Tab-separated table of C-alpha atoms and ligand atoms in Angstrom:
chain	number	residue	atom	x	y	z
N	1	MET	CA	10.854	37.556	37.277
N	2	PHE	CA	9.352	34.077	37.121
N	3	ASP	CA	11.425	30.900	37.367
N	4	TYR	CA	11.396	29.786	33.724
N	5	HIS	CA	12.398	26.391	32.634
N	6	ASP	CA	13.161	25.537	28.932
N	7	THR	CA	11.110	22.495	28.319
N	8	LEU	CA	13.249	21.373	25.498
N	9	GLU	CA	16.697	22.080	27.169
N	10	GLU	CA	17.548	18.256	27.087
N	11	LEU	CA	18.109	18.656	23.490
N	12	ASN	CA	21.099	20.836	23.739
N	13	LYS	CA	22.908	18.062	25.608
N	14	ASN	CA	25.317	15.345	24.416
N	15	ILE	CA	23.167	12.474	24.864
N	16	PRO	CA	22.214	9.459	22.789
N	17	LEU	CA	19.500	10.484	20.134
N	18	ASN	CA	17.357	7.831	21.555
N	19	ASN	CA	17.360	9.698	24.901
N	20	LYS	CA	16.324	13.016	23.156
N	21	LEU	CA	13.659	11.385	21.496
N	22	ARG	CA	12.346	9.761	24.835
N	23	TYR	CA	12.508	13.280	26.264
N	24	VAL	CA	10.466	14.886	23.450
N	25	HIS	CA	7.859	12.054	23.754
N	26	ASN	CA	7.638	12.948	27.738
N	27	VAL	CA	6.845	16.608	26.686
N	28	LEU	CA	4.351	15.692	24.002
N	29	LYS	CA	2.600	13.338	26.784
N	30	GLN	CA	1.757	16.277	28.981
N	31	HIS	CA	-0.297	17.708	26.153
N	32	TYR	CA	-1.488	14.651	24.617
N	33	ASP	CA	-1.357	11.510	26.503
N	34	PHE	CA	-2.499	9.249	24.007
N	35	ILE	CA	0.742	9.331	22.202
N	36	ASP	CA	1.980	5.788	23.387
N	37	ARG	CA	5.308	5.492	21.156
N	38	LEU	CA	7.591	7.612	18.743
N	39	SER	CA	9.813	5.731	16.642
N	40	ILE	CA	12.076	6.540	13.575
N	41	ALA	CA	13.400	4.260	10.851
N	42	ILE	CA	16.101	5.613	8.694
N	43	HIS	CA	16.555	4.633	4.940
N	44	ASP	CA	19.890	3.508	3.351
N	45	PRO	CA	19.627	4.613	-0.332
N	46	THR	CA	22.034	2.247	-1.511
N	47	THR	CA	20.428	-0.875	-0.206
N	48	ASP	CA	16.916	0.471	-0.045
N	49	LYS	CA	16.663	-1.008	3.520
N	50	LEU	CA	14.540	0.874	5.984
N	51	LYS	CA	16.376	0.129	9.590
N	52	THR	CA	14.726	0.601	12.769
N	53	PHE	CA	16.833	3.556	14.593
N	54	LEU	CA	15.269	5.262	17.459
N	55	HIS	CA	12.058	4.321	19.656
N	56	SER	CA	10.440	5.812	23.001
N	57	SER	CA	8.763	2.948	24.166
N	58	GLY	CA	9.704	1.168	27.329
N	59	ARG	CA	10.454	-2.607	27.270
N	60	ASP	CA	7.831	-3.313	24.847
N	61	GLU	CA	9.581	-2.381	21.836
N	62	PRO	CA	7.943	-4.510	18.800
N	63	LEU	CA	10.457	-3.752	16.270
N	64	ASN	CA	14.075	-3.675	17.586
N	65	HIS	CA	16.991	-4.422	15.058
N	66	TYR	CA	14.731	-4.776	12.433
N	67	GLN	CA	15.234	-4.034	8.618
N	68	VAL	CA	12.925	-4.178	5.468
N	69	LYS	CA	13.509	-3.172	2.039
N	70	LEU	CA	11.382	0.133	1.471
N	71	ALA	CA	10.102	-1.603	-1.996
N	72	GLU	CA	8.658	-4.281	0.044
N	73	ALA	CA	6.608	-1.730	2.317
N	74	PRO	CA	3.809	-0.695	0.059
N	75	SER	CA	2.041	1.336	2.467
N	76	LEU	CA	5.118	3.455	3.270
N	77	LEU	CA	6.153	3.714	-0.357
N	78	GLU	CA	2.724	5.429	-0.943
N	79	ILE	CA	3.417	7.939	1.632
N	80	LEU	CA	6.633	8.746	-0.192
N	81	LYS	CA	4.826	9.101	-3.199
N	82	GLN	CA	2.208	11.317	-1.878
N	83	GLY	CA	5.013	13.432	-0.233
N	84	LYS	CA	3.057	13.799	2.847
N	85	PRO	CA	2.111	12.197	6.126
N	86	ARG	CA	-0.532	9.628	6.576
N	87	ILE	CA	-2.881	9.110	9.495
N	88	VAL	CA	-4.285	5.705	10.096
N	89	ALA	CA	-7.279	6.097	12.460
N	90	ASN	CA	-6.999	2.178	13.419
N	91	VAL	CA	-4.117	0.048	12.289
N	92	ASN	CA	-6.552	-2.974	12.194
N	93	ILE	CA	-7.200	-1.910	8.619
N	94	PHE	CA	-3.889	-3.920	8.128
N	95	GLN	CA	-5.112	-7.002	10.009
N	96	ASP	CA	-4.598	-9.117	6.930
N	97	SER	CA	-1.045	-7.948	6.288
N	98	LYS	CA	1.741	-10.563	6.093
N	99	ARG	CA	4.430	-8.014	6.619
N	100	THR	CA	6.419	-8.640	9.826
N	101	HIS	CA	6.544	-5.111	10.783
N	102	THR	CA	2.909	-4.502	10.172
N	103	LYS	CA	2.056	-7.565	12.288
N	104	LYS	CA	4.280	-7.026	15.298
N	105	ILE	CA	2.841	-3.248	15.689
N	106	LEU	CA	-0.737	-4.882	15.737
N	107	ALA	CA	0.128	-7.336	18.135
N	108	GLN	CA	1.711	-4.892	20.424
N	109	GLY	CA	-2.030	-3.425	20.582
N	110	TYR	CA	-1.282	-0.070	18.985
N	111	ALA	CA	-4.342	1.326	17.075
N	112	ALA	CA	-3.869	4.671	15.470
N	113	SER	CA	-0.939	6.010	13.684
N	114	TYR	CA	0.609	8.802	12.380
N	115	THR	CA	3.634	8.743	9.859
N	116	MET	CA	5.771	11.489	8.820
N	117	PRO	CA	8.294	11.089	5.962
N	118	MET	CA	11.745	12.767	6.842
N	119	TYR	CA	13.609	14.844	4.756
N	120	ILE	CA	17.004	16.747	4.833
N	121	ASP	CA	17.513	19.624	2.213
N	122	SER	CA	14.503	17.622	0.367
N	123	ILE	CA	16.067	14.464	0.042
N	124	PHE	CA	14.193	11.688	1.925
N	125	PHE	CA	16.031	9.852	4.843
N	126	GLY	CA	13.507	7.935	6.662
N	127	PHE	CA	10.010	7.917	8.575
N	128	LEU	CA	8.840	9.406	11.991
N	129	PHE	CA	6.092	7.204	13.457
N	130	PHE	CA	3.545	8.148	16.259
N	131	ASN	CA	1.589	5.396	17.665
N	132	SER	CA	-1.400	5.273	20.035
N	133	TYR	CA	-3.141	2.432	21.763
N	134	GLN	CA	-6.253	4.229	21.181
N	135	PRO	CA	-8.175	4.509	17.637
N	136	ASP	CA	-9.142	7.713	16.285
N	137	VAL	CA	-7.087	9.955	18.156
N	138	PHE	CA	-5.207	12.067	15.597
N	139	ASN	CA	-7.296	15.250	14.261
N	140	ALA	CA	-6.456	18.312	12.685
N	141	GLU	CA	-6.202	20.256	16.111
N	142	ASN	CA	-3.636	17.757	17.697
N	143	LEU	CA	-1.494	17.309	14.349
N	144	HIS	CA	-0.926	21.209	14.156
N	145	TYR	CA	1.180	20.778	17.486
N	146	LEU	CA	2.321	17.186	16.549
N	147	ASP	CA	3.813	18.275	13.185
N	148	LEU	CA	5.738	20.997	14.759
N	149	MET	CA	7.214	18.692	17.066
N	150	GLY	CA	7.593	16.144	14.397
N	151	HIS	CA	9.801	18.631	12.324
N	152	LEU	CA	11.687	19.395	15.383
N	153	ILE	CA	12.606	15.881	15.784
N	154	MET	CA	13.416	15.790	12.293
N	155	MET	CA	16.038	18.524	12.537
N	156	VAL	CA	17.737	17.126	15.478
N	157	VAL	CA	17.970	13.526	14.033
N	158	GLY	CA	18.685	14.987	10.411
N	159	HIS	CA	21.271	17.409	11.871
N	160	ASP	CA	23.191	14.511	13.731
N	161	LEU	CA	23.097	12.309	10.504
N	162	THR	CA	24.292	15.099	8.289
N	163	SER	CA	27.189	15.922	10.713
N	164	THR	CA	28.075	12.037	10.936
N	165	ARG	CA	27.956	11.795	7.014
N	166	ASN	CA	30.234	15.101	6.672
N	167	LEU	CA	32.531	13.529	9.003
N	168	ILE	CA	33.140	10.575	7.414
N	169	ALA	CA	33.284	12.046	3.916
N	170	THR	CA	36.099	14.500	5.316
N	171	ILE	CA	38.025	11.433	6.512
N	172	LYS	CA	37.804	9.638	3.305
N	173	THR	CA	38.987	13.062	1.603
N	174	ALA	CA	41.756	13.252	3.628
N	175	LYS	CA	42.881	9.487	3.117
N	176	GLU	CA	42.635	10.112	-0.531
N	177	MET	CA	44.355	13.397	-0.622
N	178	VAL	CA	47.476	11.848	1.332
N	179	HIS	CA	47.866	8.576	-0.393
N	180	ARG	CA	47.595	8.562	-4.217
N	181	ARG	CA	47.092	4.888	-4.228
N	182	ASP	CA	44.442	3.866	-1.650
N	183	PHE	CA	45.811	1.350	0.905
N	184	GLU	CA	42.381	-0.002	1.983
N	185	THR	CA	39.856	-1.678	-0.428
N	186	GLY	CA	36.396	-0.775	-0.620
N	187	THR	CA	35.752	-4.440	0.251
N	188	HIS	CA	37.723	-4.273	3.334
N	189	LEU	CA	35.704	-1.002	4.565
N	190	ASN	CA	32.444	-2.842	3.432
N	191	HIS	CA	33.365	-6.079	5.405
N	192	MET	CA	34.401	-3.983	8.525
N	193	ALA	CA	30.821	-2.624	8.565
N	194	HIS	CA	28.940	-5.402	8.302
N	195	TYR	CA	31.000	-8.058	10.258
N	196	SER	CA	30.941	-5.376	13.113
N	197	ARG	CA	26.991	-5.281	12.983
N	198	LEU	CA	26.987	-8.879	12.811
N	199	ILE	CA	28.935	-9.159	15.971
N	200	ALA	CA	27.017	-6.448	17.956
N	201	LEU	CA	23.623	-8.098	16.858
N	202	LYS	CA	24.671	-11.665	18.517
N	203	LEU	CA	25.608	-9.736	21.581
N	204	VAL	CA	22.420	-7.728	21.566
N	205	ASP	CA	21.098	-9.652	24.780
N	206	LYS	CA	24.217	-9.407	26.907
N	207	TYR	CA	25.097	-5.987	26.048
N	208	HIS	CA	21.531	-4.299	25.533
N	209	PHE	CA	22.918	-2.451	22.592
N	210	THR	CA	20.583	0.282	20.948
N	211	ASP	CA	19.626	0.228	17.289
N	212	GLU	CA	21.161	3.709	17.443
N	213	TYR	CA	24.553	2.331	18.667
N	214	ILE	CA	24.524	-0.484	16.154
N	215	GLU	CA	24.019	2.023	13.291
N	216	LYS	CA	26.904	4.265	14.407
N	217	LEU	CA	29.278	1.377	14.914
N	218	PHE	CA	28.280	0.126	11.340
N	219	LEU	CA	29.067	3.898	9.989
N	220	PHE	CA	32.177	4.220	12.016
N	221	ALA	CA	33.813	0.693	11.735
N	222	PRO	CA	35.489	1.328	8.402
N	223	LEU	CA	37.200	4.286	10.002
N	224	HIS	CA	39.367	2.462	12.431
N	225	ASP	CA	42.637	2.743	10.814
N	226	ILE	CA	42.261	6.376	9.537
N	227	GLY	CA	45.537	6.768	11.544
N	228	LYS	CA	47.356	4.978	8.794
N	229	ILE	CA	47.298	8.172	6.828
N	230	GLY	CA	50.031	9.205	9.094
N	231	ILE	CA	52.340	6.133	7.962
N	232	PRO	CA	54.614	6.504	5.168
N	233	ASP	CA	54.067	4.360	2.038
N	234	LYS	CA	57.241	2.674	2.339
N	235	VAL	CA	56.163	1.024	5.708
N	236	LEU	CA	52.281	0.785	5.035
N	237	LEU	CA	52.583	-0.676	1.393
N	238	LYS	CA	55.844	-2.656	2.170
N	239	PRO	CA	55.672	-5.883	0.402
N	240	GLY	CA	57.463	-8.084	3.027
N	241	LYS	CA	57.693	-8.374	6.982
N	242	LEU	CA	58.339	-4.859	9.071
N	243	THR	CA	61.313	-4.515	10.781
N	244	ASP	CA	61.026	-3.925	14.675
N	245	ASP	CA	61.380	-0.179	14.227
N	246	GLU	CA	58.801	-0.242	11.327
N	247	PHE	CA	56.286	-1.944	13.400
N	248	GLU	CA	56.602	0.286	16.306
N	249	HIS	CA	56.154	3.187	13.948
N	250	MET	CA	53.042	1.224	12.407
N	251	LYS	CA	51.738	1.058	15.920
N	252	THR	CA	51.432	4.865	16.320
N	253	HIS	CA	48.267	4.607	13.788
N	254	THR	CA	46.237	4.140	16.682
N	255	ILE	CA	47.143	7.401	18.569
N	256	ILE	CA	47.478	9.315	15.384
N	257	GLY	CA	43.959	8.143	14.248
N	258	ARG	CA	42.790	9.451	17.613
N	259	GLU	CA	44.463	12.664	17.334
N	260	MET	CA	42.970	13.179	13.792
N	261	ILE	CA	39.647	12.383	15.003
N	262	GLU	CA	40.014	15.132	17.938
N	263	LYS	CA	41.423	17.442	15.253
N	264	MET	CA	38.406	17.089	12.851
N	265	LEU	CA	35.712	17.237	15.638
N	266	ASP	CA	37.465	20.764	16.819
N	267	ASN	CA	37.477	22.200	13.360
N	268	PHE	CA	33.903	21.107	12.618
N	269	GLU	CA	32.783	21.973	16.040
N	270	LEU	CA	31.291	18.533	16.281
N	271	GLN	CA	32.866	17.646	19.987
N	272	ASN	CA	29.163	17.155	20.988
N	273	LEU	CA	28.007	14.772	18.266
N	274	THR	CA	26.046	11.949	19.632
N	275	SER	CA	27.795	8.572	19.759
N	276	ILE	CA	31.145	9.986	18.784
N	277	GLU	CA	32.849	8.420	21.602
N	278	ILE	CA	32.316	5.176	19.593
N	279	LEU	CA	34.583	6.567	16.805
N	280	ARG	CA	37.383	7.750	19.341
N	281	ASN	CA	37.292	4.376	21.095
N	282	ILE	CA	37.712	1.982	17.775
N	283	ALA	CA	40.429	4.148	16.429
N	284	GLU	CA	42.589	4.491	19.502
N	285	TYR	CA	41.752	0.862	21.007
N	286	HIS	CA	41.326	-1.416	18.228
N	287	HIS	CA	44.713	-2.985	18.634
N	288	GLU	CA	44.493	-3.737	22.573
N	289	SER	CA	44.489	-7.101	23.700
N	290	VAL	CA	42.180	-8.700	26.386
N	291	ASN	CA	45.452	-10.084	27.857
N	292	GLY	CA	46.684	-6.816	28.337
N	293	LYS	CA	49.462	-7.265	25.834
N	294	GLY	CA	48.185	-5.208	23.005
N	295	TYR	CA	48.904	-1.590	22.011
N	296	PRO	CA	49.223	1.476	22.528
N	297	HIS	CA	48.016	1.384	26.160
N	298	GLY	CA	47.892	-2.292	27.292
N	299	LEU	CA	44.727	-2.345	28.471
N	300	SER	CA	42.919	-5.358	29.475
N	301	GLY	CA	39.519	-7.264	29.423
N	302	GLN	CA	36.656	-4.919	30.140
N	303	ASN	CA	38.622	-2.018	30.239
N	304	ILE	CA	38.759	-1.913	26.593
N	305	PRO	CA	35.450	-0.497	25.450
N	306	ILE	CA	33.246	-3.111	23.808
N	307	GLU	CA	33.167	-1.335	20.459
N	308	SER	CA	36.917	-1.750	20.183
N	309	ARG	CA	36.755	-5.412	21.231
N	310	ILE	CA	34.119	-5.749	18.499
N	311	ILE	CA	36.142	-4.422	15.748
N	312	ALA	CA	39.437	-6.072	16.759
N	313	VAL	CA	37.658	-9.522	15.857
N	314	ALA	CA	36.262	-8.133	12.489
N	315	ASP	CA	39.441	-6.647	11.732
N	316	VAL	CA	41.809	-9.803	12.295
N	317	PHE	CA	39.432	-12.059	10.539
N	318	ASP	CA	39.240	-9.619	7.515
N	319	ALA	CA	42.907	-9.081	7.611
N	320	LEU	CA	43.457	-12.947	7.433
N	321	THR	CA	41.060	-13.648	4.888
N	322	SER	CA	42.183	-10.856	2.723
N	323	LYS	CA	45.439	-10.579	0.434
N	324	ARG	CA	47.695	-7.840	2.084
N	325	PRO	CA	51.038	-6.415	0.558
N	326	TYR	CA	52.813	-8.654	3.230
N	327	LYS	CA	50.546	-11.705	3.153
N	328	MET	CA	48.267	-14.083	1.188
N	329	ALA	CA	44.628	-14.562	1.711
N	330	TRP	CA	43.624	-17.449	4.175
N	331	ASP	CA	40.594	-19.464	3.692
N	332	ASN	CA	37.638	-19.091	6.274
N	333	ASN	CA	38.486	-22.315	8.084
N	334	GLU	CA	42.033	-21.265	8.721
N	335	ALA	CA	40.834	-17.809	9.777
N	336	PHE	CA	38.092	-18.993	12.167
N	337	ALA	CA	40.675	-21.430	13.699
N	338	MET	CA	42.843	-18.639	14.383
N	339	LEU	CA	40.266	-16.522	15.913
N	340	GLU	CA	39.651	-19.606	18.236
N	341	LYS	CA	43.428	-19.665	19.023
N	342	LEU	CA	43.380	-15.908	19.773
N	343	SER	CA	40.144	-15.943	21.801
N	344	ASN	CA	40.649	-14.806	25.510
N	345	GLN	CA	44.554	-14.033	24.568
N	346	GLN	CA	44.292	-11.137	22.134
N	347	LEU	CA	40.612	-11.122	21.071
N	348	ASP	CA	37.476	-11.079	23.442
N	349	ASN	CA	36.058	-14.327	23.946
N	350	ASP	CA	32.082	-13.138	23.285
N	351	CYS	CA	33.053	-11.460	20.080
N	352	VAL	CA	35.112	-14.453	18.526
N	353	LYS	CA	32.069	-16.464	19.617
N	354	ALA	CA	29.550	-14.219	17.752
N	355	MET	CA	31.873	-14.436	14.691
N	356	LEU	CA	32.221	-18.187	14.908
N	357	ASP	CA	28.316	-18.464	15.110
N	358	SER	CA	27.721	-16.383	12.211
N	359	ARG	CA	29.465	-18.657	9.274
N	360	SER	CA	26.433	-18.331	6.717
N	361	GLU	CA	25.904	-14.432	7.157
N	362	ILE	CA	29.764	-14.029	6.740
N	363	GLU	CA	29.883	-16.217	3.623
N	364	GLU	CA	26.889	-13.817	2.389
N	365	ILE	CA	28.636	-10.763	3.012
N	366	GLN	CA	31.959	-11.858	1.543
N	367	GLN	CA	29.921	-12.959	-1.739
N	368	ARG	CA	28.079	-9.533	-1.759
N	369	PHE	CA	31.442	-7.478	-1.900
N	370	ASP	CA	33.611	-9.850	-3.457
N	371	GLU	CA	35.750	-7.735	-6.048
N	372	THR	CA	36.588	-10.613	-8.240
N	373	HIS	CA	32.860	-11.800	-8.881
N	374	PHE	CA	30.274	-9.336	-10.671
N	375	GLY	CA	26.643	-9.596	-10.554
S	1	LIG	P1	46.261	-5.100	8.977
S	1	LIG	O1	46.813	-5.758	7.841
S	1	LIG	O2	44.725	-4.410	8.779
S	1	LIG	O3	46.080	-6.447	10.146
S	1	LIG	C1	45.303	-6.153	11.191
S	1	LIG	C2	45.520	-7.036	12.208
S	1	LIG	O4	45.296	-8.219	11.932
S	1	LIG	C3	46.915	-7.203	12.762
S	1	LIG	O5	47.383	-6.188	13.621
S	1	LIG	C4	47.076	-8.584	13.539
S	1	LIG	O6	46.402	-8.425	14.595
S	1	LIG	C5	46.000	-9.373	12.428
S	1	LIG	N1	46.797	-10.076	11.333
S	1	LIG	C6	47.029	-9.894	10.168
S	1	LIG	N2	47.800	-10.673	9.366
S	1	LIG	C7	48.161	-11.566	10.494
S	1	LIG	C8	48.528	-12.999	10.530
S	1	LIG	O7	49.446	-13.495	9.662
S	1	LIG	N3	48.563	-13.609	11.728
S	1	LIG	C9	48.046	-13.264	12.558
S	1	LIG	N4	47.952	-14.183	13.867
S	1	LIG	N5	47.320	-12.080	12.694
S	1	LIG	C10	47.284	-11.360	11.730
S	1	LIG	P2	48.941	-5.982	13.926
S	1	LIG	O8	49.651	-7.107	13.764
S	1	LIG	O9	48.890	-4.984	15.031
S	1	LIG	O10	49.253	-5.040	12.540
S	1	LIG	C11	48.659	-3.644	12.455
S	1	LIG	C12	48.924	-3.199	11.028
S	1	LIG	O11	50.494	-3.310	10.870
S	1	LIG	C13	48.230	-4.243	9.933
S	1	LIG	O12	47.093	-3.789	9.627
S	1	LIG	C14	49.289	-3.817	8.663
S	1	LIG	O13	48.794	-2.572	8.040
S	1	LIG	C15	50.781	-3.587	9.356
S	1	LIG	N6	51.559	-4.849	9.352
S	1	LIG	C16	51.550	-5.491	10.472
S	1	LIG	N7	52.519	-6.776	10.077
S	1	LIG	C17	53.111	-6.131	8.715
S	1	LIG	C18	54.198	-6.734	7.813
S	1	LIG	O14	54.721	-7.799	8.347
S	1	LIG	N8	54.321	-6.205	6.859
S	1	LIG	C19	53.714	-5.043	6.433
S	1	LIG	N9	53.868	-4.350	5.365
S	1	LIG	N10	52.542	-4.283	7.290
S	1	LIG	C20	52.373	-5.082	8.422
S	2	LIG	C1	2.974	-0.661	6.709
S	2	LIG	O1	3.828	0.248	6.362
S	2	LIG	O2	2.829	-1.814	6.151
S	2	LIG	C2	1.998	-0.085	7.897
S	2	LIG	C3	2.800	-0.285	9.199
S	2	LIG	C4	3.292	0.796	9.778
S	2	LIG	O3	2.501	2.001	9.914
S	2	LIG	O4	4.312	0.795	9.980
S	3	LIG	C1	24.143	-6.644	8.495
S	3	LIG	O1	23.230	-6.359	8.338
S	3	LIG	O2	25.192	-5.812	8.181
S	3	LIG	C2	24.700	-7.968	8.715
S	3	LIG	C3	24.189	-8.954	7.520
S	3	LIG	C4	24.435	-8.482	6.210
S	3	LIG	O3	24.766	-7.750	5.972
S	3	LIG	O4	23.882	-9.476	5.539
S	4	LIG	FE1	44.885	-0.946	12.909
S	5	LIG	FE1	42.039	-2.637	9.356
């Protein structure tokens, strides 16, 4: 027998999607060394934002942490309208473009591009880009193979996104079934997603977060309190201060949340879903304090995963500025002052600083999701 090696075996592993993309890129390069970059942008239908998500280039990434409205990218819209891939023999036909993403691609010296629209069950979810530093490289002969690899990448990424969405929908359903009246407002859930992304974006230089990480954090942030499903309404919705016993009970929402996530991952056979550690960590550790006085484990400092430290700051800020059954809403100034006070005690200093440096963005997010204002 000859020693056979499956060229694509890495795709079976529980590694970040970005590593899988890089791996496929390396395999592709053995056949077609003119492929210098693969990248994926995903589309959010509710906001029409196209967000950079994965890329296989080295340190020269031209488009990290970038988003644009699809409606403002006419050449990509055209691809969607046609419903088929686009070959650009030389990107310099876009020389006069004023669009940031086009200028950055040009500035990086890319010449030819091949762009495939990506679909899950015939619903559009993003674009896959092949870029080359050489012009005129894409032709019928190599596109035959590149298309196959493109569809393989789409299936890997599409499967991951579908699994993630199903998991989130299941958690939402579980919550709705247990509590007749929802204990969390849509505003709080949206705030958690957006504040967390804001903090992560400010810390990108220090922690080298990838777009994939930031997107998963954005998706999972609203789920940090799912363990509250296991807390009876008479405690959860109590209009006044909790007794010591009730608070001890309340604290178990972190452990319950982690257990529920494990059960769901088991039931759906999703133990190997990429980046699922982020969800586990934010459910279990979002009430740990950097000074070690938090719960459930009394972890301290860097021993608390960074995603949990980010969520903690977003959560406390939103709890303070929201009306709860047990408290009135504070104004932003009071909440910022409290974050400063809690910095280095309960909350991570970097994450607090990121939040304090984001005043205008926070106000914008608050206005966008404010339930008392319409339009
Ligand atoms: P939550 O309402 O989402 O609050 C999340 C976290 O925000 C709290 O975690 C706490 O760290 C911070 N926070 C909220 N309000 C204040 C405040 O007035 N001052 C300060 N310094 N921090 C505040 P914590 O304390 O571990 O509580 C976890 C959850 O337990 C809360 O989630 C809430 O659901 C419940 N809870 C806490 N205290 C009470 C209470 O007195 N009455 C009721 N009914 N529930 C409470
Ligand atoms: C564009 O969509 O404006 C062209 C640049 C690109 O291929 O990303
Ligand atoms: C984000 O992109 O989520 C932060 C900024 C915003 O939502 O306005
Ligand atoms: Fe909590
Ligand atoms: Fe919360």
